[in-house]
Short mmCIF file of C-alpha atoms and ligand atoms in Angstrom, two decimals:
data_model
loop_
_atom_site.label_atom_id
_atom_site.label_comp_id
_atom_site.label_asym_id
_atom_site.label_seq_id
_atom_site.Cartn_x
_atom_site.Cartn_y
_atom_site.Cartn_z
CA UNK A 1 -36.69 1.73 -189.89
CA UNK A 2 -39.27 0.24 -192.57
CA UNK A 3 -43.02 -0.10 -191.15
CA UNK A 4 -42.60 -3.65 -190.86
CA UNK A 5 -39.20 -3.51 -189.18
CA UNK A 6 -40.46 -1.59 -186.40
CA UNK A 7 -42.84 -4.27 -185.48
CA UNK A 8 -39.97 -6.40 -184.15
CA UNK A 9 -39.93 -8.97 -187.20
CA UNK A 10 -36.77 -10.27 -188.62
CA UNK A 11 -34.91 -8.52 -191.15
CA UNK A 12 -35.47 -11.49 -193.61
CA UNK A 13 -39.11 -11.38 -193.10
CA UNK A 14 -39.26 -7.85 -193.40
CA UNK A 15 -37.52 -8.20 -196.80
CA UNK A 16 -39.83 -10.91 -197.80
CA UNK A 17 -42.93 -8.72 -197.13
CA UNK A 18 -41.27 -6.35 -199.22
CA UNK A 19 -40.85 -8.65 -202.05
CA UNK A 20 -44.35 -9.49 -202.02
CA UNK A 21 -45.07 -5.60 -202.24
CA UNK A 22 -46.03 -5.01 -198.46
CA UNK A 23 -44.13 -1.62 -197.47
CA UNK A 24 -46.31 -0.55 -194.96
CA UNK A 25 -48.21 -2.77 -192.30
CA UNK A 26 -52.17 -2.51 -192.51
CA UNK A 27 -54.11 -1.63 -189.33
CA UNK A 28 -54.45 -5.33 -188.38
CA UNK A 29 -50.91 -6.22 -188.95
CA UNK A 30 -49.48 -3.21 -186.87
CA UNK A 31 -51.65 -4.06 -183.96
CA UNK A 32 -51.35 -8.03 -184.20
CA UNK A 33 -47.79 -8.72 -185.10
CA UNK A 34 -46.05 -7.30 -182.08
CA UNK A 35 -48.89 -9.10 -179.82
CA UNK A 36 -48.24 -12.39 -181.60
CA UNK A 37 -44.49 -11.90 -181.23
CA UNK A 38 -44.68 -11.45 -177.66
CA UNK A 39 -46.35 -14.65 -177.47
CA UNK A 40 -49.95 -13.16 -176.66
CA UNK A 41 -53.31 -14.75 -178.01
CA UNK A 42 -55.04 -12.53 -180.44
CA UNK A 43 -58.66 -11.88 -180.95
CA UNK A 44 -58.92 -10.00 -184.23
CA UNK A 45 -61.94 -8.57 -185.95
CA UNK A 46 -60.87 -8.63 -189.27
CA UNK A 47 -62.13 -9.61 -192.95
CA UNK A 48 -60.72 -10.56 -196.19
CA UNK A 49 -58.66 -7.79 -197.44
CA UNK A 50 -57.46 -6.43 -194.05
CA UNK A 51 -54.32 -8.34 -194.71
CA UNK A 52 -55.05 -10.57 -191.92
CA UNK A 53 -53.08 -13.69 -193.35
CA UNK A 54 -49.66 -11.65 -193.30
CA UNK A 55 -50.69 -10.64 -189.66
CA UNK A 56 -50.54 -14.18 -188.42
CA UNK A 57 -47.96 -15.67 -191.13
CA UNK A 58 -45.17 -13.15 -190.31
CA UNK A 59 -44.93 -13.75 -186.66
CA UNK A 60 -45.68 -17.26 -187.24
CA UNK A 61 -42.62 -17.55 -189.50
CA UNK A 62 -40.58 -15.44 -187.49
CA UNK A 63 -41.08 -17.77 -184.47
CA UNK A 64 -40.52 -20.78 -186.64
CA UNK A 65 -37.46 -19.72 -188.42
CA UNK A 66 -35.83 -19.38 -184.81
CA UNK A 67 -36.46 -23.11 -183.81
CA UNK A 68 -33.65 -25.43 -184.19
CA UNK A 69 -34.59 -28.05 -187.24
CA UNK A 70 -36.19 -31.34 -186.40
CA UNK A 71 -36.22 -34.37 -188.46
CA UNK A 72 -38.84 -35.07 -188.98
CA UNK A 73 -40.64 -31.92 -188.71
CA UNK A 74 -43.06 -31.46 -186.05
CA UNK A 75 -46.21 -29.66 -186.89
CA UNK A 76 -46.01 -26.81 -184.77
CA UNK A 77 -48.64 -24.30 -186.03
CA UNK A 78 -52.07 -25.09 -187.12
CA UNK A 79 -54.34 -22.97 -189.28
CA UNK A 80 -57.87 -23.95 -189.55
CA UNK A 81 -59.88 -22.35 -192.28
CA UNK A 82 -63.56 -22.99 -193.55
CA UNK A 83 -63.11 -23.71 -197.34
CA UNK A 84 -60.71 -25.37 -199.62
CA UNK A 85 -60.05 -22.04 -201.74
CA UNK A 86 -59.07 -20.35 -198.18
CA UNK A 87 -56.75 -23.36 -197.45
CA UNK A 88 -54.99 -23.25 -200.49
CA UNK A 89 -54.55 -19.21 -200.53
CA UNK A 90 -53.62 -18.99 -196.93
CA UNK A 91 -50.84 -22.03 -197.36
CA UNK A 92 -49.52 -20.18 -200.66
CA UNK A 93 -49.28 -16.95 -198.75
CA UNK A 94 -47.27 -18.67 -196.08
CA UNK A 95 -45.13 -20.61 -198.33
CA UNK A 96 -44.11 -17.62 -200.20
CA UNK A 97 -43.44 -15.40 -197.44
CA UNK A 98 -41.30 -18.44 -195.88
CA UNK A 99 -39.16 -18.88 -199.26
CA UNK A 100 -38.95 -15.36 -199.98
CA UNK A 101 -37.22 -14.90 -196.38
CA UNK A 102 -34.55 -17.46 -197.85
CA UNK A 103 -34.45 -19.15 -194.18
CA UNK A 104 -31.58 -21.72 -194.49
CA UNK A 105 -34.10 -24.33 -193.87
CA UNK A 106 -37.51 -23.03 -195.18
CA UNK A 107 -40.42 -23.91 -193.20
CA UNK A 108 -42.69 -26.86 -194.95
CA UNK A 109 -46.30 -25.94 -195.14
CA UNK A 110 -48.94 -28.72 -196.04
CA UNK A 111 -52.32 -27.78 -197.11
CA UNK A 112 -55.26 -30.01 -196.51
CA UNK A 113 -58.84 -29.91 -197.58
CA UNK A 114 -61.76 -32.45 -198.15
CA UNK A 115 -63.30 -33.20 -201.49
CA UNK A 116 -60.06 -34.48 -203.07
CA UNK A 117 -58.05 -37.79 -202.53
CA UNK A 118 -56.43 -38.02 -198.98
CA UNK A 119 -53.23 -39.76 -200.49
CA UNK A 120 -51.31 -37.02 -202.17
CA UNK A 121 -51.88 -35.00 -198.85
CA UNK A 122 -50.61 -38.24 -196.82
CA UNK A 123 -47.64 -38.31 -198.95
CA UNK A 124 -46.92 -34.71 -198.69
CA UNK A 125 -47.01 -35.07 -194.59
CA UNK A 126 -44.05 -37.76 -194.79
CA UNK A 127 -41.38 -36.35 -193.04
CA UNK A 128 -43.61 -33.82 -191.36
CA UNK A 129 -44.28 -30.29 -191.60
CA UNK A 130 -44.04 -27.34 -189.38
CA UNK A 131 -47.20 -25.62 -190.57
CA UNK A 132 -50.63 -27.20 -191.38
CA UNK A 133 -53.31 -25.52 -192.94
CA UNK A 134 -56.41 -27.08 -193.11
CA UNK A 135 -60.15 -27.63 -193.10
CA UNK A 136 -61.39 -29.49 -189.74
CA UNK A 137 -62.90 -32.49 -191.13
CA UNK A 138 -59.89 -33.49 -193.38
CA UNK A 139 -57.54 -32.61 -190.58
CA UNK A 140 -59.08 -35.30 -188.47
CA UNK A 141 -59.26 -37.63 -191.13
CA UNK A 142 -55.39 -37.21 -191.48
CA UNK A 143 -54.98 -37.57 -187.70
CA UNK A 144 -56.92 -40.88 -188.03
CA UNK A 145 -54.61 -42.19 -190.46
CA UNK A 146 -51.83 -41.50 -188.69
CA UNK A 147 -50.51 -39.08 -191.39
CA UNK A 148 -49.74 -36.35 -188.61
CA UNK A 149 -49.58 -35.67 -184.64
CA UNK A 150 -51.03 -32.79 -183.21
CA UNK A 151 -49.23 -33.03 -180.11
CA UNK A 152 -46.31 -30.49 -180.96
CA UNK A 153 -48.76 -27.69 -181.91
CA UNK A 154 -47.83 -24.70 -180.12
CA UNK A 155 -49.70 -22.07 -182.14
CA UNK A 156 -53.43 -22.37 -183.37
CA UNK A 157 -54.85 -19.91 -185.81
CA UNK A 158 -58.47 -19.82 -186.63
CA UNK A 159 -59.08 -18.06 -189.80
CA UNK A 160 -62.50 -16.90 -190.46
CA UNK A 161 -63.84 -18.29 -187.22
CA UNK A 162 -67.53 -17.29 -188.13
CA UNK A 163 -67.22 -19.05 -191.31
CA UNK A 164 -65.92 -22.04 -189.41
CA UNK A 165 -68.83 -22.34 -187.11
CA UNK A 166 -71.34 -21.39 -189.85
CA UNK A 167 -69.75 -24.31 -192.27
CA UNK A 168 -71.32 -26.60 -189.83
CA UNK A 169 -67.62 -27.51 -188.35
CA UNK A 170 -68.31 -26.93 -185.11
CA UNK A 171 -68.52 -30.50 -183.78
CA UNK A 172 -65.10 -31.24 -185.96
CA UNK A 173 -63.57 -28.14 -184.36
CA UNK A 174 -64.18 -29.41 -180.98
CA UNK A 175 -62.66 -32.67 -181.66
CA UNK A 176 -59.40 -30.85 -183.13
CA UNK A 177 -59.15 -28.66 -180.30
CA UNK A 178 -59.52 -31.71 -177.99
CA UNK A 179 -56.40 -33.28 -179.72
CA UNK A 180 -54.03 -30.07 -179.11
CA UNK A 181 -51.71 -29.40 -176.37
CA UNK A 182 -53.15 -27.21 -173.75
CA UNK A 183 -50.23 -24.95 -173.59
CA UNK A 184 -50.49 -23.28 -176.72
CA UNK A 185 -50.81 -19.60 -178.43
CA UNK A 186 -54.34 -19.22 -180.07
CA UNK A 187 -55.06 -16.56 -182.60
CA UNK A 188 -58.85 -16.10 -183.84
CA UNK A 189 -59.80 -14.06 -186.79
CA UNK A 190 -63.26 -13.38 -187.67
CA UNK A 191 -65.03 -11.00 -189.77
CA UNK A 192 -68.27 -10.94 -187.43
CA UNK A 193 -69.06 -11.93 -183.87
CA UNK A 194 -72.15 -13.72 -183.43
CA UNK A 195 -72.67 -15.71 -179.96
CA UNK A 196 -71.28 -18.97 -181.11
CA UNK A 197 -67.71 -17.00 -181.97
CA UNK A 198 -67.81 -15.25 -178.73
CA UNK A 199 -68.30 -18.49 -176.60
CA UNK A 200 -65.41 -20.32 -178.74
CA UNK A 201 -63.19 -17.00 -178.09
CA UNK A 202 -63.95 -16.98 -174.48
CA UNK A 203 -63.27 -20.86 -174.14
CA UNK A 204 -60.10 -20.52 -176.43
CA UNK A 205 -58.27 -17.49 -175.45
CA UNK A 206 -56.33 -16.71 -172.64
CA UNK A 207 -56.40 -12.76 -171.96
CA UNK A 208 -56.27 -11.85 -175.62
CA UNK A 209 -55.03 -8.87 -177.32
CA UNK A 210 -58.13 -7.47 -178.91
CA UNK A 211 -57.45 -6.07 -182.46
CA UNK A 212 -59.91 -4.59 -185.04
CA UNK A 213 -58.96 -4.11 -188.31
CA UNK A 214 -61.81 -1.47 -189.22
CA UNK A 215 -61.57 0.57 -186.12
CA UNK A 216 -58.74 2.35 -187.51
CA UNK A 217 -60.08 5.34 -189.81
CA UNK A 218 -58.36 5.39 -193.11
CA UNK A 219 -57.95 1.57 -193.24
CA UNK A 220 -61.47 0.72 -193.70
CA UNK A 221 -61.66 -0.31 -197.16
CA UNK A 222 -63.17 2.14 -199.51
CA UNK A 223 -66.15 0.46 -201.18
CA UNK A 224 -68.90 2.39 -203.03
CA UNK A 225 -72.17 0.91 -202.36
CA UNK A 226 -74.99 1.05 -205.17
CA UNK A 227 -78.48 -0.62 -204.90
CA UNK A 228 -80.01 -0.78 -208.28
CA UNK A 229 -83.80 -1.54 -208.60
CA UNK A 230 -84.68 -3.95 -211.42
CA UNK A 231 -87.23 -6.70 -211.91
CA UNK A 232 -85.81 -10.28 -211.27
CA UNK A 233 -86.01 -11.27 -214.81
CA UNK A 234 -84.20 -8.38 -216.26
CA UNK A 235 -81.26 -8.87 -214.10
CA UNK A 236 -79.11 -10.52 -216.48
CA UNK A 237 -79.60 -8.09 -219.26
CA UNK A 238 -78.70 -5.52 -216.73
CA UNK A 239 -75.78 -7.03 -215.52
CA UNK A 240 -74.50 -7.36 -219.32
CA UNK A 241 -75.41 -3.92 -219.86
CA UNK A 242 -73.66 -2.41 -216.67
CA UNK A 243 -70.50 -4.66 -217.33
CA UNK A 244 -70.17 -3.35 -221.04
CA UNK A 245 -71.13 0.33 -220.29
CA UNK A 246 -69.30 0.46 -216.88
CA UNK A 247 -66.00 -1.17 -218.76
CA UNK A 248 -65.65 -3.11 -215.82
CA UNK A 249 -62.33 -4.98 -216.36
CA UNK A 250 -63.37 -8.08 -213.90
CA UNK A 251 -66.55 -8.64 -211.98
CA UNK A 252 -67.35 -11.29 -209.35
CA UNK A 253 -71.14 -11.81 -209.24
CA UNK A 254 -72.89 -13.58 -206.33
CA UNK A 255 -75.86 -15.73 -206.89
CA UNK A 256 -77.78 -17.90 -204.50
CA UNK A 257 -77.90 -21.31 -206.19
CA UNK A 258 -75.56 -23.48 -208.35
CA UNK A 259 -78.06 -23.65 -210.99
CA UNK A 260 -78.07 -19.72 -211.12
CA UNK A 261 -74.46 -19.78 -211.27
CA UNK A 262 -74.58 -21.89 -214.36
CA UNK A 263 -77.34 -20.35 -215.87
CA UNK A 264 -76.21 -16.71 -215.50
CA UNK A 265 -72.70 -17.53 -216.60
CA UNK A 266 -74.18 -19.34 -219.63
CA UNK A 267 -76.39 -16.30 -220.71
CA UNK A 268 -73.49 -14.09 -220.35
CA UNK A 269 -71.25 -16.07 -222.56
CA UNK A 270 -74.17 -16.13 -225.23
CA UNK A 271 -74.21 -12.31 -224.95
CA UNK A 272 -70.22 -12.41 -225.94
CA UNK A 273 -68.86 -11.99 -222.31
CA UNK A 274 -66.28 -14.30 -220.91
CA UNK A 275 -67.85 -15.72 -218.15
CA UNK A 276 -67.41 -18.78 -215.87
CA UNK A 277 -69.33 -20.40 -212.97
CA UNK A 278 -67.98 -21.40 -209.75
CA UNK A 279 -70.13 -23.79 -207.31
CA UNK A 280 -69.71 -26.38 -205.07
CA UNK A 281 -71.01 -28.82 -207.66
CA UNK A 282 -68.05 -28.45 -209.81
CA UNK A 283 -65.12 -30.99 -209.43
CA UNK A 284 -62.43 -29.65 -207.65
CA UNK A 285 -60.50 -29.62 -210.96
CA UNK A 286 -63.07 -27.34 -212.41
CA UNK A 287 -63.42 -25.21 -209.65
CA UNK A 288 -59.36 -24.31 -209.50
CA UNK A 289 -59.46 -23.96 -213.42
CA UNK A 290 -62.33 -21.37 -213.06
CA UNK A 291 -60.35 -19.66 -210.16
CA UNK A 292 -57.21 -19.84 -212.19
CA UNK A 293 -58.81 -18.32 -215.21
CA UNK A 294 -60.43 -15.63 -213.54
CA UNK A 295 -57.20 -14.59 -211.57
CA UNK A 296 -55.25 -14.45 -214.70
CA UNK A 297 -57.77 -12.43 -216.22
CA UNK A 298 -58.59 -15.14 -218.83
CA UNK A 299 -62.50 -14.81 -217.75
CA UNK A 300 -63.97 -11.45 -217.22
CA UNK A 301 -66.96 -12.47 -215.26
CA UNK A 302 -67.14 -15.06 -212.57
CA UNK A 303 -70.69 -15.96 -211.23
CA UNK A 304 -70.30 -17.70 -207.96
CA UNK A 305 -72.09 -19.04 -205.10
CA UNK A 306 -71.03 -18.01 -201.57
CA UNK A 307 -69.61 -21.03 -200.31
CA UNK A 308 -67.36 -21.09 -203.30
CA UNK A 309 -66.43 -17.48 -203.31
CA UNK A 310 -65.55 -17.52 -199.56
CA UNK A 311 -62.01 -15.92 -198.70
CA UNK A 312 -61.17 -15.47 -202.31
CA UNK A 313 -58.21 -13.26 -202.72
CA UNK A 314 -58.10 -11.69 -206.06
CA UNK A 315 -56.11 -8.44 -205.78
CA UNK A 316 -57.94 -5.50 -207.05
CA UNK A 317 -61.02 -6.72 -207.86
CA UNK A 318 -62.85 -3.61 -209.12
CA UNK A 319 -66.74 -4.90 -208.68
CA UNK A 320 -68.78 -7.31 -206.85
CA UNK A 321 -72.34 -7.68 -207.64
CA UNK A 322 -75.17 -9.32 -205.69
CA UNK A 323 -77.21 -10.61 -208.19
CA UNK A 324 -79.12 -12.54 -205.61
CA UNK A 325 -78.79 -10.93 -202.20
CA UNK A 326 -77.15 -12.71 -199.48
CA UNK A 327 -79.14 -14.28 -196.87
CA UNK A 328 -77.40 -12.26 -194.01
CA UNK A 329 -76.23 -9.05 -193.36
CA UNK A 330 -72.69 -10.65 -192.54
CA UNK A 331 -72.59 -12.57 -195.71
CA UNK A 332 -73.05 -9.00 -197.27
CA UNK A 333 -70.00 -7.93 -195.29
CA UNK A 334 -68.15 -10.66 -196.78
CA UNK A 335 -69.38 -10.51 -200.34
CA UNK A 336 -68.45 -6.74 -200.42
CA UNK A 337 -65.27 -7.35 -198.69
CA UNK A 338 -63.98 -9.13 -202.02
CA UNK A 339 -63.73 -5.72 -203.49
CA UNK A 340 -61.48 -2.97 -202.29
CA UNK A 341 -58.74 -4.89 -201.03
CA UNK A 342 -55.83 -3.45 -198.80
CA UNK A 343 -56.28 0.14 -199.56
CA UNK A 344 -57.88 -0.21 -202.92
CA UNK A 345 -61.00 1.39 -203.87
CA UNK A 346 -64.06 -1.09 -204.88
CA UNK A 347 -67.61 -0.98 -206.14
CA UNK A 348 -70.12 -3.05 -204.82
CA UNK A 349 -73.64 -3.16 -206.67
CA UNK A 350 -76.66 -4.82 -205.51
CA UNK A 351 -79.84 -5.75 -207.32
CA UNK A 352 -82.77 -5.09 -205.61
CA UNK A 353 -86.59 -6.08 -206.78
CA UNK A 354 -89.89 -5.28 -205.17
CA UNK A 355 -89.65 -8.78 -203.67
CA UNK A 356 -86.48 -8.42 -202.11
CA UNK A 357 -86.70 -4.78 -200.78
CA UNK A 358 -87.56 -5.60 -197.44
CA UNK A 359 -84.79 -7.97 -197.10
CA UNK A 360 -82.25 -5.30 -198.36
CA UNK A 361 -83.37 -2.89 -195.72
CA UNK A 362 -82.77 -5.63 -193.03
CA UNK A 363 -79.25 -5.58 -194.58
CA UNK A 364 -78.78 -1.79 -194.46
CA UNK A 365 -79.95 -1.86 -190.57
CA UNK A 366 -77.43 -4.21 -189.57
CA UNK A 367 -74.67 -2.56 -191.40
CA UNK A 368 -75.81 0.94 -190.00
CA UNK A 369 -75.55 2.30 -193.17
CA UNK A 370 -78.29 3.36 -196.04
CA UNK A 371 -77.62 2.83 -199.90
CA UNK A 372 -79.38 4.77 -202.26
CA UNK A 373 -81.73 3.17 -204.71
CA UNK A 374 -81.05 4.11 -208.24
CA UNK A 375 -82.67 3.06 -211.58
CA UNK A 376 -80.95 2.39 -214.94
CA UNK A 377 -82.74 3.55 -217.91
CA UNK A 378 -84.28 0.69 -220.07
CA UNK A 379 -84.14 -1.28 -217.39
CA UNK A 380 -86.75 0.64 -214.90
CA UNK A 381 -88.51 -2.04 -212.57
CA UNK A 382 -92.14 -2.64 -213.37
CA UNK A 383 -93.06 -4.93 -210.58
CA UNK A 384 -94.51 -3.14 -207.46
CA UNK A 385 -94.08 -3.98 -203.92
CA UNK A 386 -96.10 -6.71 -202.62
CA UNK A 387 -98.62 -5.29 -200.10
CA UNK A 388 -100.33 -3.40 -202.93
CA UNK A 389 -100.86 -5.97 -205.43
CA UNK A 390 -100.61 -9.17 -203.42
CA UNK A 391 -104.59 -9.44 -202.96
CA UNK A 392 -105.11 -10.50 -206.45
CA UNK A 393 -102.73 -13.23 -206.05
CA UNK A 394 -99.53 -11.51 -207.20
CA UNK A 395 -98.10 -9.69 -210.36
CA UNK A 396 -98.52 -11.31 -213.58
CA UNK A 397 -95.33 -13.11 -214.70
CA UNK A 398 -94.00 -13.14 -210.96
CA UNK A 399 -94.62 -15.71 -208.74
CA UNK A 400 -92.59 -16.01 -205.28
CA UNK A 401 -90.27 -18.74 -205.09
CA UNK A 402 -89.55 -20.82 -202.27
CA UNK A 403 -86.40 -18.65 -201.38
CA UNK A 404 -88.20 -15.21 -201.63
CA UNK A 405 -90.70 -16.37 -199.13
CA UNK A 406 -87.83 -17.45 -196.89
CA UNK A 407 -86.22 -14.16 -197.55
CA UNK A 408 -89.32 -12.30 -196.69
CA UNK A 409 -89.68 -14.38 -193.61
CA UNK A 410 -86.35 -13.50 -192.58
CA UNK A 411 -86.70 -9.80 -193.22
CA UNK A 412 -89.77 -10.04 -191.02
CA UNK A 413 -87.94 -11.32 -187.96
P1 AMP B 501 -55.81 -11.05 -196.61
O1 AMP B 501 -56.72 -10.08 -195.95
O2 AMP B 501 -54.70 -11.46 -196.07
O3 AMP B 501 -56.81 -11.84 -197.48
O4 AMP B 501 -54.90 -9.90 -197.73
C1 AMP B 501 -55.76 -9.16 -198.53
C2 AMP B 501 -54.68 -8.70 -199.68
O5 AMP B 501 -53.76 -7.76 -199.26
C3 AMP B 501 -53.75 -9.53 -200.24
O6 AMP B 501 -53.74 -9.56 -201.55
C4 AMP B 501 -52.29 -9.44 -199.62
O7 AMP B 501 -51.40 -10.00 -200.26
C5 AMP B 501 -52.52 -8.07 -199.44
N1 AMP B 501 -51.72 -7.06 -198.53
C6 AMP B 501 -51.50 -7.76 -197.11
N2 AMP B 501 -50.80 -6.98 -196.32
C7 AMP B 501 -50.61 -6.04 -197.21
C8 AMP B 501 -49.53 -4.61 -197.10
N3 AMP B 501 -49.01 -4.50 -195.81
N4 AMP B 501 -49.47 -3.88 -197.94
C9 AMP B 501 -50.04 -4.20 -199.18
N5 AMP B 501 -50.98 -5.27 -199.42
C10 AMP B 501 -50.83 -6.29 -198.37
#
C-alpha cells in the first residue's frame, strides 16, 4: 500500500497526490492526515515547506467528496490565511488536488483577499462554494455583502496562525470566529508559538492532536546557513558577485523596505541580472506578474519585503539571501524556510555588518544555533563595531539609520 493509502485516504485522492508528485507523505502529513480523518482537532507546528497545505487539503477533500452534493453549495470548509499570495497558493493547491481526484462533482474552491475589487469574488461565490480560502478582512466584507454564509462551516483551518495574528488581523479573526457554528473541526498551523497563538489555540481547539513537523529527524529541512560580514554599502555589489560566482540559478532576496526592494532590483538590473521587486506598494497585477515571472524562471532575482514574500511557495528555490536582517528570529525561520522545500536542500545567506552583528547574535540565540561568520575576498568589511568608534561620532560614511537604531534597541531587549 502506498504511503498515502496507508493513511486512510480514498484511492482517488491517493492518485491525485501521486499526480502532483507526492509519493511519500511528509512528517506532518503522516501525523495530521489520519487525525483529521478521524475528526480530531489538530495543532500543528509547521512552516512552509513542510507539506502542510496537503496535510489539511487531502483529508478536507476526502471528507467533502463523501458528502451528498448540495445546490447551492454550502461553504463547509473555511481556510483563513494572512496574505493574498498564500490565499492564491493554497486555493490553487486544493483545487488541483480536487480536480486530479476526478470526483464526479469536483469541490468548488473560491479564493478571496483584499486589495482587489470585491465584485469578481462575489460573482464567483454565486451558487456557493464548498471551500473558501480567504484573508479575514475580505471574508468579513463578503459576509456583510451577503455573498456567503458561514452557518455551514464544519471545518476551520488557520494557516500560518502566527502571521494571522501578526498582520493585525486579531480583531477581524475574532469577528469571523464569532460567526461560525460552534460544532466544527479546527486545524491550526503555525511556524512559531508566541503567547497570542497559544491563547488562540487554547480557545479554539478541543483536545487537539499535536503534530510537530520538524520534530522528526530527517524531515527537518536541510538548510545550509551562512553569515557573510560586509559593510552595508557593499551589499549590492557583493550580492551580484555571489550570484554570478555561485552560479545561483535563482535567488530570493529579502530587504527591509519597499524602497530597498526597488533600489536593489534596479541596481542588479543595471548590472545585467534579471531582477524584479516585490513589495506591498505594487499593484496586485504587478505583484502577480513579478511572482509569475520568478516562478517561471523568467527572472533570476526577486527582491522582496517580508509581507510580500510570506508563504511563497516556489519549488526548489536554491538560495535565500537576507540582504537586510529580519526583525525577529521568527521571521528568520520563515525566510530561510523559503529554501529547502519538502526535502530538497537549500542555502540561506545573511549579510551581517558591524551595526547588525548584535541583532544577528540575538537571532542565533533564539534559534539555538550559531552560524560561522565568513568574509568574501574583495568585500571585507572596513567598518568596526560601534563601541570602539562610537565615541567620536561614528565611523565616516556611516550614519546609523532609524532602522539600525531600532534593531540595536531590539538586540538589547
Ligand atoms: P507547503 O509546506 O504546503 O507549502 O508545501 C511545500 C512544497 O512541498 C509544495 O511545493 C508541495 O507541492 C510539496 N509537497 C507537499 N507534500 C509533498 C510530498 N508528500 N512529497 C513531495 N512534495 C510535497
